[in-house]
mmCIF file of C-alpha atoms and ligand atoms in Angstrom:
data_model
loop_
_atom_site.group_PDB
_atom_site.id
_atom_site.type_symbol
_atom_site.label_atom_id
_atom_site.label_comp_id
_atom_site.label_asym_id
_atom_site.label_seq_id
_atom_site.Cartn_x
_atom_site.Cartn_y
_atom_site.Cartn_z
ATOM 1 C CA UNK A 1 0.000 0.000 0.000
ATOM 2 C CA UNK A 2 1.231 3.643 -0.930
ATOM 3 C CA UNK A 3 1.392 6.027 1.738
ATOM 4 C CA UNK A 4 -1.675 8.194 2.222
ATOM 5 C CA UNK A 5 -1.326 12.141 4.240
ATOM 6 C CA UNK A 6 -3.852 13.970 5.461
ATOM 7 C CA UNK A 7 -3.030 17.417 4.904
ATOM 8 C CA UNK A 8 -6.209 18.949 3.634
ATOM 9 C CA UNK A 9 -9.423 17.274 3.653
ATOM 10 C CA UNK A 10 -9.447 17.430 0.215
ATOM 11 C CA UNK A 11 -6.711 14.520 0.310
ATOM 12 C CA UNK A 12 -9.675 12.170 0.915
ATOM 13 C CA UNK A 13 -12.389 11.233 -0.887
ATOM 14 C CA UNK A 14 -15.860 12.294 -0.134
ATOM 15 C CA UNK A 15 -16.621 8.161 0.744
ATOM 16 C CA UNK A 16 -13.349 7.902 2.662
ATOM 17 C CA UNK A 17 -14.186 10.821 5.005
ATOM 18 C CA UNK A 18 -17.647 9.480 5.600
ATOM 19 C CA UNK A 19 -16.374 6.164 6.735
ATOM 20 C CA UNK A 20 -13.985 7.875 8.887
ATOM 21 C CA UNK A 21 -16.456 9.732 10.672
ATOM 22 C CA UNK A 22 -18.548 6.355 10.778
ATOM 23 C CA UNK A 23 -15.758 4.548 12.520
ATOM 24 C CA UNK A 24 -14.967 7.820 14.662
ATOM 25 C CA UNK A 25 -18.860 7.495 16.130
ATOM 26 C CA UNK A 26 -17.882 3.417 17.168
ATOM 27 C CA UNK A 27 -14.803 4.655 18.742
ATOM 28 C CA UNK A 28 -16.525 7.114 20.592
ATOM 29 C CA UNK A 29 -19.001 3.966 21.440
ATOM 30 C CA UNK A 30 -15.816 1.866 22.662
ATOM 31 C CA UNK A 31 -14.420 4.357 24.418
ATOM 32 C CA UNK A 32 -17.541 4.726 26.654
ATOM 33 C CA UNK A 33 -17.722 1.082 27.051
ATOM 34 C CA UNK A 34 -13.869 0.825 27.912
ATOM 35 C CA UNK A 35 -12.903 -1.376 25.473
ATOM 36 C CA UNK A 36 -9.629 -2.202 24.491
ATOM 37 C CA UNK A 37 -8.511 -2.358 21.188
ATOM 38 C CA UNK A 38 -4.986 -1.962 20.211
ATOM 39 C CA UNK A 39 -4.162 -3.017 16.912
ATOM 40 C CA UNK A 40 -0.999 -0.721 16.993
ATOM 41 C CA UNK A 41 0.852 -2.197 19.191
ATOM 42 C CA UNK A 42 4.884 -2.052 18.468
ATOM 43 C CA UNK A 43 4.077 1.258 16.436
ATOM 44 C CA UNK A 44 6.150 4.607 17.247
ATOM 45 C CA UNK A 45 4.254 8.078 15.645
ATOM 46 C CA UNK A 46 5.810 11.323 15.713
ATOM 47 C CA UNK A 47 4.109 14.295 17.279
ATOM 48 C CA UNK A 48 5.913 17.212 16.507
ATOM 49 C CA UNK A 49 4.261 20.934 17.324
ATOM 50 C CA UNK A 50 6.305 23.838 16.383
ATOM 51 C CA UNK A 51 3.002 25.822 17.978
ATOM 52 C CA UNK A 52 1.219 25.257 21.161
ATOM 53 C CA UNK A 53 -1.500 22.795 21.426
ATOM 54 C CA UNK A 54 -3.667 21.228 24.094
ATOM 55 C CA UNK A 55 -6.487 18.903 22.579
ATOM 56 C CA UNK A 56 -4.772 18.113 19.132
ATOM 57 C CA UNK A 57 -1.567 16.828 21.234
ATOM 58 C CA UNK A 58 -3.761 15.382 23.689
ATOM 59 C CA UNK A 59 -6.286 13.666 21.221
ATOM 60 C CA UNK A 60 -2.950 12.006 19.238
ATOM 61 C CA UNK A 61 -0.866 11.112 22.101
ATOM 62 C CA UNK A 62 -4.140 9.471 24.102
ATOM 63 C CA UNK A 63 -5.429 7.974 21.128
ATOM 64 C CA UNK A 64 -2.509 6.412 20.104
ATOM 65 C CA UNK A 65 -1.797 5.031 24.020
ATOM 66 C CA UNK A 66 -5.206 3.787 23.619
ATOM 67 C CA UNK A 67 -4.659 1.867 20.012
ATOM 68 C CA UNK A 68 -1.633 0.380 21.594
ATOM 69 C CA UNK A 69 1.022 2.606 20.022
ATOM 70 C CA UNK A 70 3.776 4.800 21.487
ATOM 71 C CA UNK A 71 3.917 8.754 20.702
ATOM 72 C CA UNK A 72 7.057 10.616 20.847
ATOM 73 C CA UNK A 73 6.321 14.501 21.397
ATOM 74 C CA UNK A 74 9.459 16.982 19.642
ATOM 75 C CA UNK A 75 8.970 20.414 20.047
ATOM 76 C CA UNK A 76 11.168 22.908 17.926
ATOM 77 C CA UNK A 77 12.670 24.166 21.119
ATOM 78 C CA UNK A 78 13.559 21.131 22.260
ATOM 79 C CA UNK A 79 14.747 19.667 19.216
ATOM 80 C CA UNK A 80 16.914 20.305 16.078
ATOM 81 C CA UNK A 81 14.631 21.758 14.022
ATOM 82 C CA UNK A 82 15.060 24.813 16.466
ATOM 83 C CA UNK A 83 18.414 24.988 15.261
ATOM 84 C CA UNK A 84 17.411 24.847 11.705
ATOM 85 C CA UNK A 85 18.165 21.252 10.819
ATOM 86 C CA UNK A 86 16.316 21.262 7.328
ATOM 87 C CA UNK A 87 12.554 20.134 6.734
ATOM 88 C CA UNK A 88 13.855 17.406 3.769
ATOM 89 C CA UNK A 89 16.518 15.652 6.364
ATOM 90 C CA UNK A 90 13.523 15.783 9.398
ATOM 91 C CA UNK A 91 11.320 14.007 6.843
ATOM 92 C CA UNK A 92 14.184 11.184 5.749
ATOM 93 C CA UNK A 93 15.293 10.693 9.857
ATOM 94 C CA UNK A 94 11.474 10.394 10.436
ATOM 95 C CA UNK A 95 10.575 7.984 8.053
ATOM 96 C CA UNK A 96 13.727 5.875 9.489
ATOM 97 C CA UNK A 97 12.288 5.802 13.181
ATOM 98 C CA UNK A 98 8.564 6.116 13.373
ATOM 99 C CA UNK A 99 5.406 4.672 11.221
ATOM 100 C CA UNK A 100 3.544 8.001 11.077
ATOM 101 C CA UNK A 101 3.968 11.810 11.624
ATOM 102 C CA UNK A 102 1.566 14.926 12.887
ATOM 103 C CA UNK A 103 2.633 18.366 12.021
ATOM 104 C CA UNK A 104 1.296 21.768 13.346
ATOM 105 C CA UNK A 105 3.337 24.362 12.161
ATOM 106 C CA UNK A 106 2.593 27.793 10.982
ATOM 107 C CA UNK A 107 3.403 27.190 7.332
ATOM 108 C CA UNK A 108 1.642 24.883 4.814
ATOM 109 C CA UNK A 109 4.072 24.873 2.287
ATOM 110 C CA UNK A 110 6.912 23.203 4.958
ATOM 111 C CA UNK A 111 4.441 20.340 5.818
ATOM 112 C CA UNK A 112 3.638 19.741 2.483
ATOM 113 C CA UNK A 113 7.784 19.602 2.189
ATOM 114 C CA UNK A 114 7.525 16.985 5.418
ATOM 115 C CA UNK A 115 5.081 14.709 3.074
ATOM 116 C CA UNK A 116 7.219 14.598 -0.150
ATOM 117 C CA UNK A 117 10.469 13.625 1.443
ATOM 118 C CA UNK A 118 8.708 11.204 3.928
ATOM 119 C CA UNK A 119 7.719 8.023 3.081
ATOM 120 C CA UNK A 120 5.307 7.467 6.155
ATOM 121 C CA UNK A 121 2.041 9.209 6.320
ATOM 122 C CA UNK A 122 2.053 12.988 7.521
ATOM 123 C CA UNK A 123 -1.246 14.166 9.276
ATOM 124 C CA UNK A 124 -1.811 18.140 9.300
ATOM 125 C CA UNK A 125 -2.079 18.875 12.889
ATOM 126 C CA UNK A 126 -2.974 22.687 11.976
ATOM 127 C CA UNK A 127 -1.438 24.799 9.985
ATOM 128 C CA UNK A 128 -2.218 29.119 9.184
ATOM 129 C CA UNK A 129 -3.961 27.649 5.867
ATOM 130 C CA UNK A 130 -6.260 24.290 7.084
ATOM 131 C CA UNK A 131 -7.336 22.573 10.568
ATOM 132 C CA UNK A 132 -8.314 19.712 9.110
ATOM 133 C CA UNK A 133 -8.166 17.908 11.842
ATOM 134 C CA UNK A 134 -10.847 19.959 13.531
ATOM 135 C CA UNK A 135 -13.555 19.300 10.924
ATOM 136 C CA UNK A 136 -13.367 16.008 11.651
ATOM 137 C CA UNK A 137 -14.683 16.462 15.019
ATOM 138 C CA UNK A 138 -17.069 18.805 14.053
ATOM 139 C CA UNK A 139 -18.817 17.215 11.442
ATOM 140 C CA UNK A 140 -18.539 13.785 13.917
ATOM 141 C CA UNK A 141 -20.347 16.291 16.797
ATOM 142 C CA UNK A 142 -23.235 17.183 14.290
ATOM 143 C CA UNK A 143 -23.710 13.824 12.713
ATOM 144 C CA UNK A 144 -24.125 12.089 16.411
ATOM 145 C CA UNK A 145 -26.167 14.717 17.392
ATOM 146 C CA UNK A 146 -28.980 16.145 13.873
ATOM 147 C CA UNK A 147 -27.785 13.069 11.354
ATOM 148 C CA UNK A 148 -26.253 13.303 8.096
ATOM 149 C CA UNK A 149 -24.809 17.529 7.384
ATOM 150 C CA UNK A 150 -25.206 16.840 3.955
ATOM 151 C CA UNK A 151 -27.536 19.773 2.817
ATOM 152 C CA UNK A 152 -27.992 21.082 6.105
ATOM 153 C CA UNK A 153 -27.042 25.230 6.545
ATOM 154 C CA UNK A 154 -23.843 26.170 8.026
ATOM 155 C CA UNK A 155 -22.305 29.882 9.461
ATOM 156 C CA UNK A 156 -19.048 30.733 9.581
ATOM 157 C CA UNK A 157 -18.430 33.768 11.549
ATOM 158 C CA UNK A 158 -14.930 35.722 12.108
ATOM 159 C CA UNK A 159 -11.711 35.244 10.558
ATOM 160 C CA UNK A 160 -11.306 34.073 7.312
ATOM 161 C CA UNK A 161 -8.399 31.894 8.299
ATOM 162 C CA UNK A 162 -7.141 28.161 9.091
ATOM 163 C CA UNK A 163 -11.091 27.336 10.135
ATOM 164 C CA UNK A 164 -12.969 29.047 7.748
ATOM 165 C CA UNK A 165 -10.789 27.765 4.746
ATOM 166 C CA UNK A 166 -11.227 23.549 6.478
ATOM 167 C CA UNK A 167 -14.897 24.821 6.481
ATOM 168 C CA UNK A 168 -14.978 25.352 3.165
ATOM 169 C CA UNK A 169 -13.400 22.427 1.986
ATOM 170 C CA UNK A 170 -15.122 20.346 4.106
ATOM 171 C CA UNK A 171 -18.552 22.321 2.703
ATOM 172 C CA UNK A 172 -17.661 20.504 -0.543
ATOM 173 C CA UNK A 173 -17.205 17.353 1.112
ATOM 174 C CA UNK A 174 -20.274 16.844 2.972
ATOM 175 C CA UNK A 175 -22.283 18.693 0.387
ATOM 176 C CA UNK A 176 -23.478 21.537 2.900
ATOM 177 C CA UNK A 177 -23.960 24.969 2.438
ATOM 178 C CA UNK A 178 -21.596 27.638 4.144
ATOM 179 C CA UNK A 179 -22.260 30.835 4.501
ATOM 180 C CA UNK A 180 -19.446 32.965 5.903
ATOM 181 C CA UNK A 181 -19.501 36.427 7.374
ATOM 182 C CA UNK A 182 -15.841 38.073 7.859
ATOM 183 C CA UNK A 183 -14.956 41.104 7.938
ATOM 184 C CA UNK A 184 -13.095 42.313 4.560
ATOM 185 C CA UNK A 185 -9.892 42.872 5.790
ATOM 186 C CA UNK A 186 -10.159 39.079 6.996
ATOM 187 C CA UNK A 187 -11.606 37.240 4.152
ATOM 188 C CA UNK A 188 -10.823 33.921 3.215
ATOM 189 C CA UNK A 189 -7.928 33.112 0.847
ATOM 190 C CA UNK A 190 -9.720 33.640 -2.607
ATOM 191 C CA UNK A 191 -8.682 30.344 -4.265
ATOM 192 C CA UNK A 192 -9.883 28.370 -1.668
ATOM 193 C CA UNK A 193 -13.025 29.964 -2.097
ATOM 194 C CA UNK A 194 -13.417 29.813 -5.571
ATOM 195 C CA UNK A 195 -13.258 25.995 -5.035
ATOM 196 C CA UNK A 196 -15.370 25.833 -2.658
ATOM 197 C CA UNK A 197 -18.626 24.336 -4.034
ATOM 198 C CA UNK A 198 -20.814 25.164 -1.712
ATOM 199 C CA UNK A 199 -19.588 27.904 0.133
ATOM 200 C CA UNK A 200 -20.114 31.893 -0.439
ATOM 201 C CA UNK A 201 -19.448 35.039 1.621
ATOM 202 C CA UNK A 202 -22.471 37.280 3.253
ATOM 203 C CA UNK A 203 -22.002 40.820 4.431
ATOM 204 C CA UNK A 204 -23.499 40.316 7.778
ATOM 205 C CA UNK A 205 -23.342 38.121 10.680
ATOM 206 C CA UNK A 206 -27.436 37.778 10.918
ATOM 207 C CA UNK A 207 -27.282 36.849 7.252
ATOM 208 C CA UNK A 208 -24.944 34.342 8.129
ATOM 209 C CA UNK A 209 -27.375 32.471 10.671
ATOM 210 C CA UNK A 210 -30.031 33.060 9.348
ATOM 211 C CA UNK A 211 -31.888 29.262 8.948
ATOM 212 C CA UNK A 212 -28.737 27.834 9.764
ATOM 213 C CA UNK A 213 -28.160 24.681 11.434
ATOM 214 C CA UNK A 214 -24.804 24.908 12.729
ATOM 215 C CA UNK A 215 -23.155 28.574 13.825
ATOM 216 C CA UNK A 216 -19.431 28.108 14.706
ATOM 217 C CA UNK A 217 -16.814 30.613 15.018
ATOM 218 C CA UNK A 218 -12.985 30.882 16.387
ATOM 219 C CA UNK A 219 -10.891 33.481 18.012
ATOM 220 C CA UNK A 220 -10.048 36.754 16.342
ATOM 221 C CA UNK A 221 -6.455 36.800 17.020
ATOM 222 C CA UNK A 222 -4.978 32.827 15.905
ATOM 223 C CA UNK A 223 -1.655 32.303 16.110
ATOM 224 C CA UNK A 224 0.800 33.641 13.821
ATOM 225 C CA UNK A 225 -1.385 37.419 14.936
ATOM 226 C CA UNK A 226 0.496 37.761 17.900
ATOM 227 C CA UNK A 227 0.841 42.468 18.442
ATOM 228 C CA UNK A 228 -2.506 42.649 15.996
ATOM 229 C CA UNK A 229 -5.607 41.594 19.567
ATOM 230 C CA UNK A 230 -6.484 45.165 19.884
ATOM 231 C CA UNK A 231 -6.942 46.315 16.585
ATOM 232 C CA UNK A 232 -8.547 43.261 15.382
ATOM 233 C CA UNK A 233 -11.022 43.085 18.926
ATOM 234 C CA UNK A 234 -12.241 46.411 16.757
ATOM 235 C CA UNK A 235 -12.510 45.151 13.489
ATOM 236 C CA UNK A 236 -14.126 41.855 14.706
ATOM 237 C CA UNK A 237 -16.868 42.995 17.125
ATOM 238 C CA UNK A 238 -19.590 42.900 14.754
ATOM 239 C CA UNK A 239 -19.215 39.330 14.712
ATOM 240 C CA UNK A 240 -19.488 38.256 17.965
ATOM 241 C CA UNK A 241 -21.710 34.895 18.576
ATOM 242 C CA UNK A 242 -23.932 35.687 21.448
ATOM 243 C CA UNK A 243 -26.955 34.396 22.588
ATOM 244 C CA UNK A 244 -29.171 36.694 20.601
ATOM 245 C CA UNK A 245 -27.692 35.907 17.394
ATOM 246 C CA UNK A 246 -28.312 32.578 17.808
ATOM 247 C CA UNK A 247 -31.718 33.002 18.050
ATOM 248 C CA UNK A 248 -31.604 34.124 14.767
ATOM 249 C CA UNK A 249 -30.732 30.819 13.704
ATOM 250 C CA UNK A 250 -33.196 27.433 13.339
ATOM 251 C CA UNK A 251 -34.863 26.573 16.739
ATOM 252 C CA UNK A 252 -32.675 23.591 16.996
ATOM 253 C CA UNK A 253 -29.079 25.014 15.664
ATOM 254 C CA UNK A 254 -26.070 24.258 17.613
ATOM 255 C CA UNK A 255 -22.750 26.195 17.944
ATOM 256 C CA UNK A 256 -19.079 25.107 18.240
ATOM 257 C CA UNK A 257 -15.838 26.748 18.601
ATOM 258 C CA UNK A 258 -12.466 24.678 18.129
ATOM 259 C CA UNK A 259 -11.222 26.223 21.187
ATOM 260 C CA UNK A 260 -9.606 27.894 22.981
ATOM 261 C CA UNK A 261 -12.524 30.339 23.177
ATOM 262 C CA UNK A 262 -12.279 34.028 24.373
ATOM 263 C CA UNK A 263 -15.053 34.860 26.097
ATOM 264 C CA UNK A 264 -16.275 38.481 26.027
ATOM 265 C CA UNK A 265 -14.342 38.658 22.455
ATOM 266 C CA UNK A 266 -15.625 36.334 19.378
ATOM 267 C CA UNK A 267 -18.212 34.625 21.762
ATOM 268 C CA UNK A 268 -20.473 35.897 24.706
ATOM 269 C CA UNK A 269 -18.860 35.645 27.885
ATOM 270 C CA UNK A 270 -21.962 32.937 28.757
ATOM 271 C CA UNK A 271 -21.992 30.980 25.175
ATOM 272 C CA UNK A 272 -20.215 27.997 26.034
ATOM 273 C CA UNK A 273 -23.163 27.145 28.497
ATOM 274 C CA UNK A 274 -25.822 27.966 26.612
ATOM 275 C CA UNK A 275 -27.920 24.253 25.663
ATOM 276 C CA UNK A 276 -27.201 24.956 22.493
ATOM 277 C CA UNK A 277 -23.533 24.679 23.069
ATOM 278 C CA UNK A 278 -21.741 21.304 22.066
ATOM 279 C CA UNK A 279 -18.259 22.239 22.266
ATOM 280 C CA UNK A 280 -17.183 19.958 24.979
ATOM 281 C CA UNK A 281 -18.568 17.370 22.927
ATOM 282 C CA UNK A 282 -17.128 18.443 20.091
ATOM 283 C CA UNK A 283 -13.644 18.548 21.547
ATOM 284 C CA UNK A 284 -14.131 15.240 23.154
ATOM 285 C CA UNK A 285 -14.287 13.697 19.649
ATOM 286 C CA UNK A 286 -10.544 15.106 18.225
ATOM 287 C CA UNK A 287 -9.763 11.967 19.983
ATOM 288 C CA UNK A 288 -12.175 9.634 18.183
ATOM 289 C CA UNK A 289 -11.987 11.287 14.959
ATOM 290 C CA UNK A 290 -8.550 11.254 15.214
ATOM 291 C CA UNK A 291 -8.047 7.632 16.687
ATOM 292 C CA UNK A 292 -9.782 6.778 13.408
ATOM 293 C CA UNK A 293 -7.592 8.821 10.728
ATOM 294 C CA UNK A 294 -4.637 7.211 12.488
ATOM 295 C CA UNK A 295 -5.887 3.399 11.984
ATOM 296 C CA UNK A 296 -6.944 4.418 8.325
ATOM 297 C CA UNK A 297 -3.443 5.661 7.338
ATOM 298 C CA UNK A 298 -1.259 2.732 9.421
ATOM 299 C CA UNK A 299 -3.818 -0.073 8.749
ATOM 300 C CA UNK A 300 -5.462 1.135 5.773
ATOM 301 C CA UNK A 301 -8.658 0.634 6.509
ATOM 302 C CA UNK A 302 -11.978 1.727 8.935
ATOM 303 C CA UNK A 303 -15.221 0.260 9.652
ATOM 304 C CA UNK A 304 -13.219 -3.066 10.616
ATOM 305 C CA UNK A 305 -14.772 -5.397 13.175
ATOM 306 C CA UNK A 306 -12.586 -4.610 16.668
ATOM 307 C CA UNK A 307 -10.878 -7.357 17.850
ATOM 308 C CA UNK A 308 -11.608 -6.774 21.051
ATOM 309 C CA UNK A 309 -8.163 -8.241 23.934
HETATM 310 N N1 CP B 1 -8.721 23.222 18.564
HETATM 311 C C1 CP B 1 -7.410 22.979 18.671
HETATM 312 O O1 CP B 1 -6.710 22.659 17.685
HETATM 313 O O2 CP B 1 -6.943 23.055 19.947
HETATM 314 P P1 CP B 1 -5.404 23.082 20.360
HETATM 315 O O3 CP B 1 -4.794 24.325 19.743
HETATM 316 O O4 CP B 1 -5.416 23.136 21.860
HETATM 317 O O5 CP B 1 -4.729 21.845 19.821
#
């Protein structure tokens, strides 16, 4: 079998990413069962952040304890690539040592370097351009919770960045309809847009909701903004998800936020306990979602009956 990455979730196809999020929902079951199921065992995976995480570290190194491989966490200040070693010699010492890599690092175009010269599967653990990752979750969280996405209305509200762009790829994915209200000093990149099937911009933030089924948003400042909070906390306000706003949505929409969430900033300082709130949820399943991208690249398959030890 050739090596698959994940970088985008437009490295999948549309079938592939539905049976992922199938076999996410039965790891989510197994989990809650406490089954054990560790086809991994003897397997080494590379978790290397070069920004800070909490659940995408903590959904790979868990889920990877709990599928019976090992992780090994490298940080840039802790390891050569601090001192520069280059991208195309980390990728060839990789592939030597461990069966699988996960990346977050500010630019695409170096992971994308990681994937050519590795020859083990690289997994896009965020980048500026695509959370990938993320969308996983999220379209797991709906699915368990309203059924199939596919048609169903979906806001994006804020900065046209990593989120929004995974939103719109994923938008052609699941065949849903996104609408996306940024400001336009913040809009998405263009070409990802203009491939976007299903995706379009609105000028306002009640436009945005309006029927929609999901609202989700992210903080106005990601990283790579660092100096830019105060100006953009200005530029941003009119996009703030509050309680009122969502009542401009369908009587049964839900919000998430990949978090971490600001509150008083791009969300209500009371959102995240509003019922209609799922983001707890919604983080809880990086670690399905992402138990089952890692079995599909290693094993090469999903949807496999468990063999349960
Ligand atoms: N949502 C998300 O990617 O969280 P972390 O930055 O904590 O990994």
């Amino acid at each position: 079998m050739s090596k698959r990455d994940f970088l985008s979730l437009l490295d999948f196809s549309k079938a592939e990413l539905g049976s992922l999020i199938e076999r996410a929902k039965t790891f989510r079951e197994m989990h809650a069962r406490g089954d054990v199921y560790q086809p991994l065992v003897g397997r080494t995976a590379a978790v290397i952040m070069q920004l800070s995480s909490t659940r995408t570290r903590l959904a790979f190194e868990a889920g990877l304890a709990q599928l019976g491989a090992h992780a090994v966490f490298l940080s840039t200040k802790d390891s050569q690539m601090g001192r520069g070693e280059p991208i195309e010699d980390l990728a060839r010492v990789l592939s030597e040592m461990v069966d699988i890599v996960m990346i977050r690092t500010l630019e695409q175009s170096d992971m994308q370097t990681l994937a050519d010269y590795a020859s083990i599967p690289v997994i896009n653990a965020m980048s500026s351009l695509l959370h990938p990752c993320q969308l996983l979750a999220d379209v797991q969280t709906f699915e368990e919770l309203r059924g199939s996405i596919k048609g169903k209305r979906v806001a994006f509200l804020g900065d046209g960045y990593n989120m929004c762009h995974s939103y719109i790829n994923a938008s052609t994915q699941w065949d849903f309809e996104l609408r996306i209200a940024c400001p336009d000093a913040h809009q998405p990149n263009a070409d990802i847009l203009a491939n976007g099937h299903n995706a379009q911009r609105v000028e306002t933030a009640s436009e945005a909701v309006a029927d929609a089924d999901l609202v989700v948003t992210d903080v106005w400042s990601s990283m790579g903004h660092e100096g830019q909070e105060a100006q953009r906390r200005e530029i941003f306000e009119p996009y703030q998800v509050n309680e009122a706003l969502l009542d401009q949505a369908k009587s049964d929409v839900l919000f998430m936020h990949c978090l971490p969430a600001h509150r008083g900033e791009e969300i209500s300082s009371t959102l995240l306990d509003d019922p209609r709130s799922v983001v707890w949820q919604e983080a809880g399943n990086r670690l399905h979602s992402q138990k089952a991208l890692v079995e599909f690249l290693l094993l090469g398959h999903n949807g496999a009956t468990p063999t349960l030890s």
